[in-house]
C-alpha positions as a LaTeX table, in Angstrom:
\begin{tabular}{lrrr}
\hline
Residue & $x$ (\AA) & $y$ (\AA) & $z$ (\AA) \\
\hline
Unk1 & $-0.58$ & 22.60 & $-9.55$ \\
Unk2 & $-1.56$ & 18.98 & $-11.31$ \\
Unk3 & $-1.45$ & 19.09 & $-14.72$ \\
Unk4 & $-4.20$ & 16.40 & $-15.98$ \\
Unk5 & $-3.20$ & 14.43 & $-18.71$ \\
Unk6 & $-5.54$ & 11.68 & $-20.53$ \\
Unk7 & $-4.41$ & 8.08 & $-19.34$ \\
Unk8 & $-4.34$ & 5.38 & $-22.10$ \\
Unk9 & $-6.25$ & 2.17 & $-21.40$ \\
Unk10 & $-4.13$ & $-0.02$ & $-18.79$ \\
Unk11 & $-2.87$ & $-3.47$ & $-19.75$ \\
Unk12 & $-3.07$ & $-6.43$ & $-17.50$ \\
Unk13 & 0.51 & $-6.79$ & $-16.93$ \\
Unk14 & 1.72 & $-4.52$ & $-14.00$ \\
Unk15 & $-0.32$ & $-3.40$ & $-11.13$ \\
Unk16 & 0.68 & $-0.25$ & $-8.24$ \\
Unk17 & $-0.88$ & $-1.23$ & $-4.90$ \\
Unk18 & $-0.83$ & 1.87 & $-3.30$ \\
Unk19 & $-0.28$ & 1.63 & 1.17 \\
Unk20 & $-0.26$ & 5.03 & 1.96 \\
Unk21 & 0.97 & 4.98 & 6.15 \\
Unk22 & $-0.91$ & 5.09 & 9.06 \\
Unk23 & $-2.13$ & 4.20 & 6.92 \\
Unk24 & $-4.05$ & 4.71 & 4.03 \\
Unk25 & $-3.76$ & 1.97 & 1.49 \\
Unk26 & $-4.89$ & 1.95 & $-2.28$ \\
Unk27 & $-3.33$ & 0.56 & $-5.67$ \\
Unk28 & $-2.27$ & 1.26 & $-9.31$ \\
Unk29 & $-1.76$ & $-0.23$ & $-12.83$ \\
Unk30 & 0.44 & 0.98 & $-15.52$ \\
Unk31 & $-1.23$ & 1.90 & $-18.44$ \\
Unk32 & 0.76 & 1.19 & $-22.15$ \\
Unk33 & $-0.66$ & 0.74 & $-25.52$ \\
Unk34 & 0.01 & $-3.14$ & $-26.21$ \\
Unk35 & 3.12 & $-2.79$ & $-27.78$ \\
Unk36 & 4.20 & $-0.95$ & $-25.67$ \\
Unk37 & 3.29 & $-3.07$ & $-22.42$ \\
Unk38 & 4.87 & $-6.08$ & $-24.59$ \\
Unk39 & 8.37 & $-4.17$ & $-24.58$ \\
Unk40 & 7.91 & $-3.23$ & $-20.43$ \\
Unk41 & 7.77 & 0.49 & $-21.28$ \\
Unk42 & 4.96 & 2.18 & $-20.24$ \\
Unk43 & 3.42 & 3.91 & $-17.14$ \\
Unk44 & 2.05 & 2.88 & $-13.55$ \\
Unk45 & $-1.49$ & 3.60 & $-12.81$ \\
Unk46 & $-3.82$ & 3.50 & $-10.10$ \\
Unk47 & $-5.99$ & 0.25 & $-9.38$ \\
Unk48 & $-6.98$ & 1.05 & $-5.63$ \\
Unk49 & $-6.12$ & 4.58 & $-3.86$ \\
Unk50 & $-7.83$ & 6.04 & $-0.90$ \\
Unk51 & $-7.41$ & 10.11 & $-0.48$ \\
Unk52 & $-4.74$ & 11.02 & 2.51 \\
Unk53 & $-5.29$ & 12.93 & 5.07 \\
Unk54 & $-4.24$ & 14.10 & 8.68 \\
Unk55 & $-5.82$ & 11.52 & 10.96 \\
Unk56 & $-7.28$ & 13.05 & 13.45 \\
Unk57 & $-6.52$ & 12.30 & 17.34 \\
Unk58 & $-10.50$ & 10.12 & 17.34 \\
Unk59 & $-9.29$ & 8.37 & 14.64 \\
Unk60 & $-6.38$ & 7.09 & 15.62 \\
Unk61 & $-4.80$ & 3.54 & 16.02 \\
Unk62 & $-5.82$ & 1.66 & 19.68 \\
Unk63 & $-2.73$ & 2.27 & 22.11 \\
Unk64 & $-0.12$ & 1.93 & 21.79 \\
Unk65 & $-0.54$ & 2.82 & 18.79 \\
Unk66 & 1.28 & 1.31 & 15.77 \\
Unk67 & 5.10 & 1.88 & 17.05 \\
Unk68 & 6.56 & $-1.38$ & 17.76 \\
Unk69 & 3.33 & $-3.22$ & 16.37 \\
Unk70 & 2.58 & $-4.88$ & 13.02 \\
Unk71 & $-0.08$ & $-3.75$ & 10.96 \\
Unk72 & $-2.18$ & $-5.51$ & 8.07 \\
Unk73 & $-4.52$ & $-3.29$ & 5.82 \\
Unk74 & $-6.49$ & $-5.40$ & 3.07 \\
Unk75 & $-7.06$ & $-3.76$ & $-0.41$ \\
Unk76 & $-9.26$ & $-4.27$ & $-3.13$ \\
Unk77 & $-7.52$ & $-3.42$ & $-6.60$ \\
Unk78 & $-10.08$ & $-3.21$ & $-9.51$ \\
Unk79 & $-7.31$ & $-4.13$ & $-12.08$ \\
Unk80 & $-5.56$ & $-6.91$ & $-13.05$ \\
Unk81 & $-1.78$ & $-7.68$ & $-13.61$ \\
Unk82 & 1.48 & $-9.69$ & $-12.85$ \\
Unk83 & 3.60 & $-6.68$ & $-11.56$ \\
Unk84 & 2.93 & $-4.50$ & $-8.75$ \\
Unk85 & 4.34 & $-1.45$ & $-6.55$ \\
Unk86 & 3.35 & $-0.19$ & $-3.36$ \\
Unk87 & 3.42 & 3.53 & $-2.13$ \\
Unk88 & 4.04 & 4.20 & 1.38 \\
Unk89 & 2.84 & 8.11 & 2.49 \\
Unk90 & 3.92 & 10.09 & 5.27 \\
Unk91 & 2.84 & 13.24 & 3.39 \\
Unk92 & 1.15 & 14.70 & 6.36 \\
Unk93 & 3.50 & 13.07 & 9.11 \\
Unk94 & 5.37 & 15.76 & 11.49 \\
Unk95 & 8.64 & 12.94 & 11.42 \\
Unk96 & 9.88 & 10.09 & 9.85 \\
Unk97 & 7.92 & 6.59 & 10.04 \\
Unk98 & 10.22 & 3.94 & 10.05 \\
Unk99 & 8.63 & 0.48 & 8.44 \\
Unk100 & 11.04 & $-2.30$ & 9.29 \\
Unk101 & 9.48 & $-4.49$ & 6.93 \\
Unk102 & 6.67 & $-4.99$ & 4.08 \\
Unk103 & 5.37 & $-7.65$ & 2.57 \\
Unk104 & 2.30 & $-8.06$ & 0.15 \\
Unk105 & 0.02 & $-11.31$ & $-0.09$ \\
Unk106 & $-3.47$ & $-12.50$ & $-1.39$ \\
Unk107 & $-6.16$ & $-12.06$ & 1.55 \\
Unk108 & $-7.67$ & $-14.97$ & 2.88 \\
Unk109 & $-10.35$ & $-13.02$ & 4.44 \\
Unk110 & $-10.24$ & $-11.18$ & 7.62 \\
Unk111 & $-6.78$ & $-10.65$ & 8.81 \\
Unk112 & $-5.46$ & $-14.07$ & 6.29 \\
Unk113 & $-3.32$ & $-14.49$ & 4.05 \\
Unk114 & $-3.46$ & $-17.01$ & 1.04 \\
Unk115 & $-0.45$ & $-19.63$ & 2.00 \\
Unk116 & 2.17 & $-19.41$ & $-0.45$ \\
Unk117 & 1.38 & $-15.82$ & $-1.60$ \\
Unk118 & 3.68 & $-13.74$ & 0.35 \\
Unk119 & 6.36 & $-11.65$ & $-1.06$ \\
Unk120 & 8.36 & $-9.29$ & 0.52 \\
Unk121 & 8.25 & $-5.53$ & $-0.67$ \\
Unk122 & 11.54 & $-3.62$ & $-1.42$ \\
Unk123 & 12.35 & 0.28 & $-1.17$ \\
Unk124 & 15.53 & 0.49 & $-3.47$ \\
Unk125 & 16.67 & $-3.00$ & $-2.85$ \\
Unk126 & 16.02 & $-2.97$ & 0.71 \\
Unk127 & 13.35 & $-4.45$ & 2.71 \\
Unk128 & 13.31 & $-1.82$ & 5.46 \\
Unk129 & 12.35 & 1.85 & 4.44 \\
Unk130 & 12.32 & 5.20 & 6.58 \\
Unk131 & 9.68 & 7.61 & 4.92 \\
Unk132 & 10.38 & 11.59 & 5.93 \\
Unk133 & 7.89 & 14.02 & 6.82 \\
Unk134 & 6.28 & 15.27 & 3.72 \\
Unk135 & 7.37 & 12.30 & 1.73 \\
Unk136 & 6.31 & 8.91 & $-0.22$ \\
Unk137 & 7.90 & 5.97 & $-1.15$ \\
Unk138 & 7.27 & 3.77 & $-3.91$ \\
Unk139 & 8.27 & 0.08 & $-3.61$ \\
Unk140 & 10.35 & $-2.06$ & $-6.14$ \\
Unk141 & 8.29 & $-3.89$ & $-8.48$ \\
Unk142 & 7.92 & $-7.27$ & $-7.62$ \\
Unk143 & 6.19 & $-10.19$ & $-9.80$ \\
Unk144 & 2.64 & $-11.11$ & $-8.56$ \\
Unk145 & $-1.07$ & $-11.95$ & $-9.85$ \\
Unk146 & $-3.47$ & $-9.85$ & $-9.11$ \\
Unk147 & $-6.74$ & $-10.48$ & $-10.11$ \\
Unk148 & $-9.14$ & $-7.74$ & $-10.70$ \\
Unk149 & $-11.54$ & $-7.15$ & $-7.60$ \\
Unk150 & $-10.14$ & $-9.93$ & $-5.14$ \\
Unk151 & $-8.45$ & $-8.88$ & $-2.17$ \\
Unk152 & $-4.64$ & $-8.13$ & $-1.43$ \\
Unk153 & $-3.39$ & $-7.87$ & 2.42 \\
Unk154 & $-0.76$ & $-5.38$ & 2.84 \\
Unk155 & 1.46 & $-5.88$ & 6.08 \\
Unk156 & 3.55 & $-3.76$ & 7.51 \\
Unk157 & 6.39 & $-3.91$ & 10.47 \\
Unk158 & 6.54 & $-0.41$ & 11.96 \\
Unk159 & 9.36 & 0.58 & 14.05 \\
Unk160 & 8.44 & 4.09 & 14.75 \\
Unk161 & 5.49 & 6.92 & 13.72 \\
Unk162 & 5.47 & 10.74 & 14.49 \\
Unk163 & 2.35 & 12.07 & 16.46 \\
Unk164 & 0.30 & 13.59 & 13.05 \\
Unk165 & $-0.22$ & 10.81 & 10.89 \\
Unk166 & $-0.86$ & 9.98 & 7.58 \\
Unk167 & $-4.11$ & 8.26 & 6.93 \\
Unk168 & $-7.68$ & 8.02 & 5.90 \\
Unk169 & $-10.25$ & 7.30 & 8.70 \\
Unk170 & $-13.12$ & 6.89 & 6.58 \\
Unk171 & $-11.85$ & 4.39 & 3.90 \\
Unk172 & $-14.62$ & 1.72 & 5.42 \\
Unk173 & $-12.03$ & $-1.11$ & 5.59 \\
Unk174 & $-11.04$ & $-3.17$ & 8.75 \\
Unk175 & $-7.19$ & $-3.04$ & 9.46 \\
Unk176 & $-5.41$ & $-5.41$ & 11.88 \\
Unk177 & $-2.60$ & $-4.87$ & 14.45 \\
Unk178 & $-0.98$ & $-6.99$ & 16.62 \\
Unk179 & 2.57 & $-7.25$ & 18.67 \\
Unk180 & 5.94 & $-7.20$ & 17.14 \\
Unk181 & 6.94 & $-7.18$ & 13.89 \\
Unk182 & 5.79 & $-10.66$ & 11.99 \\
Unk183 & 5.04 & $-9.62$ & 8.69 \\
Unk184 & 4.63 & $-13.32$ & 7.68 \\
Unk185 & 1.95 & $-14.39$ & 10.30 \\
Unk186 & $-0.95$ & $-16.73$ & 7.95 \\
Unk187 & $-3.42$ & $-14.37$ & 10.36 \\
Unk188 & $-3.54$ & $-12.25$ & 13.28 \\
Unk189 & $-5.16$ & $-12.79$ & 17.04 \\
\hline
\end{tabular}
């Protein structure tokens, strides 16, 4: 059981996106009193999340599917910061989803990213991540601006995903797959 315990207000210096795979994405801010935040102690919290779930077989990707394919989810984080982490969930998955690469940017619009705002996303130092069945992973934080309520594009490379996936059909947001693994491309086909 999830104990609740009362969240101080956040500071606008570290921000969580949240990419849940297959792929639900959201985001989070870590919350410190000022002096704290000042000192880089403090507490991640969340600034976009979208509830996980199995996706069912109607809601799944187009074939093939997402194996082998590269897959861009934009977010819409409604805090502000300079730091941020990104949580990858297979929580529901029946086997491990291997993500051969992640990389984080400001959206453009559509399936575009801002040129010159691309970072690459690390899972304990490395940029390629294998996420069991039951399990999350939380990225490295990385240094980026975030403004409150202006879209991020998260893009992943995915090698491989078991058959139950981890996702959230009804989060109302467009997400964009294409060929191969090019986590980089300024917009997809």
């Amino acid at each position: 059981m999830n104990e609740r315990r009362p969240v101080p207000h956040p500071v606008k210096n570290w921000i969580r996106a949240a990419a849940a795979v297959a792929f639900v994405v959201g985001a989070s801010l870590p919350a410190a009193t000022p002096a704290r935040a000042a000192s880089g102690s403090g507490h991640w919290v969340g600034a976009w999340v979208s509830s996980q779930q199995v996706t069912e077989h109607r809601n799944l990707p187009p074939a093939p599917g997402l194996a082998g394919r590269t897959l861009r989810e934009v977010i819409q984080p409604t805090l502000s910061g300079n730091r941020l982490r990104v949580t990858l969930s297979n929580v529901f998955g029946n086997g491990p989803v291997k993500i051969s690469a992640a990389h984080i940017a400001r959206s453009a619009g559509e399936s575009a990213i801002e040129a010159g705002s691309d970072a690459t996303l690390t899972f304990n130092g490395a940029g390629a991540v294998t996420i069991e069945a039951g399990a999350s992973m939380i990225s490295d934080p990385v240094a980026f601006d975030v403004a409150a309520f202006k879209n991020l594009a998260v893009t992943l490379a995915v090698e491989s995903v078991p058959e139950h996936l981890t996702g959230h059909p009804g989060s109302r947001m467009t997400s964009f797959i294409q060929p191969g693994a090019d986590v980089t491309a300024a917009s997809f086909a």
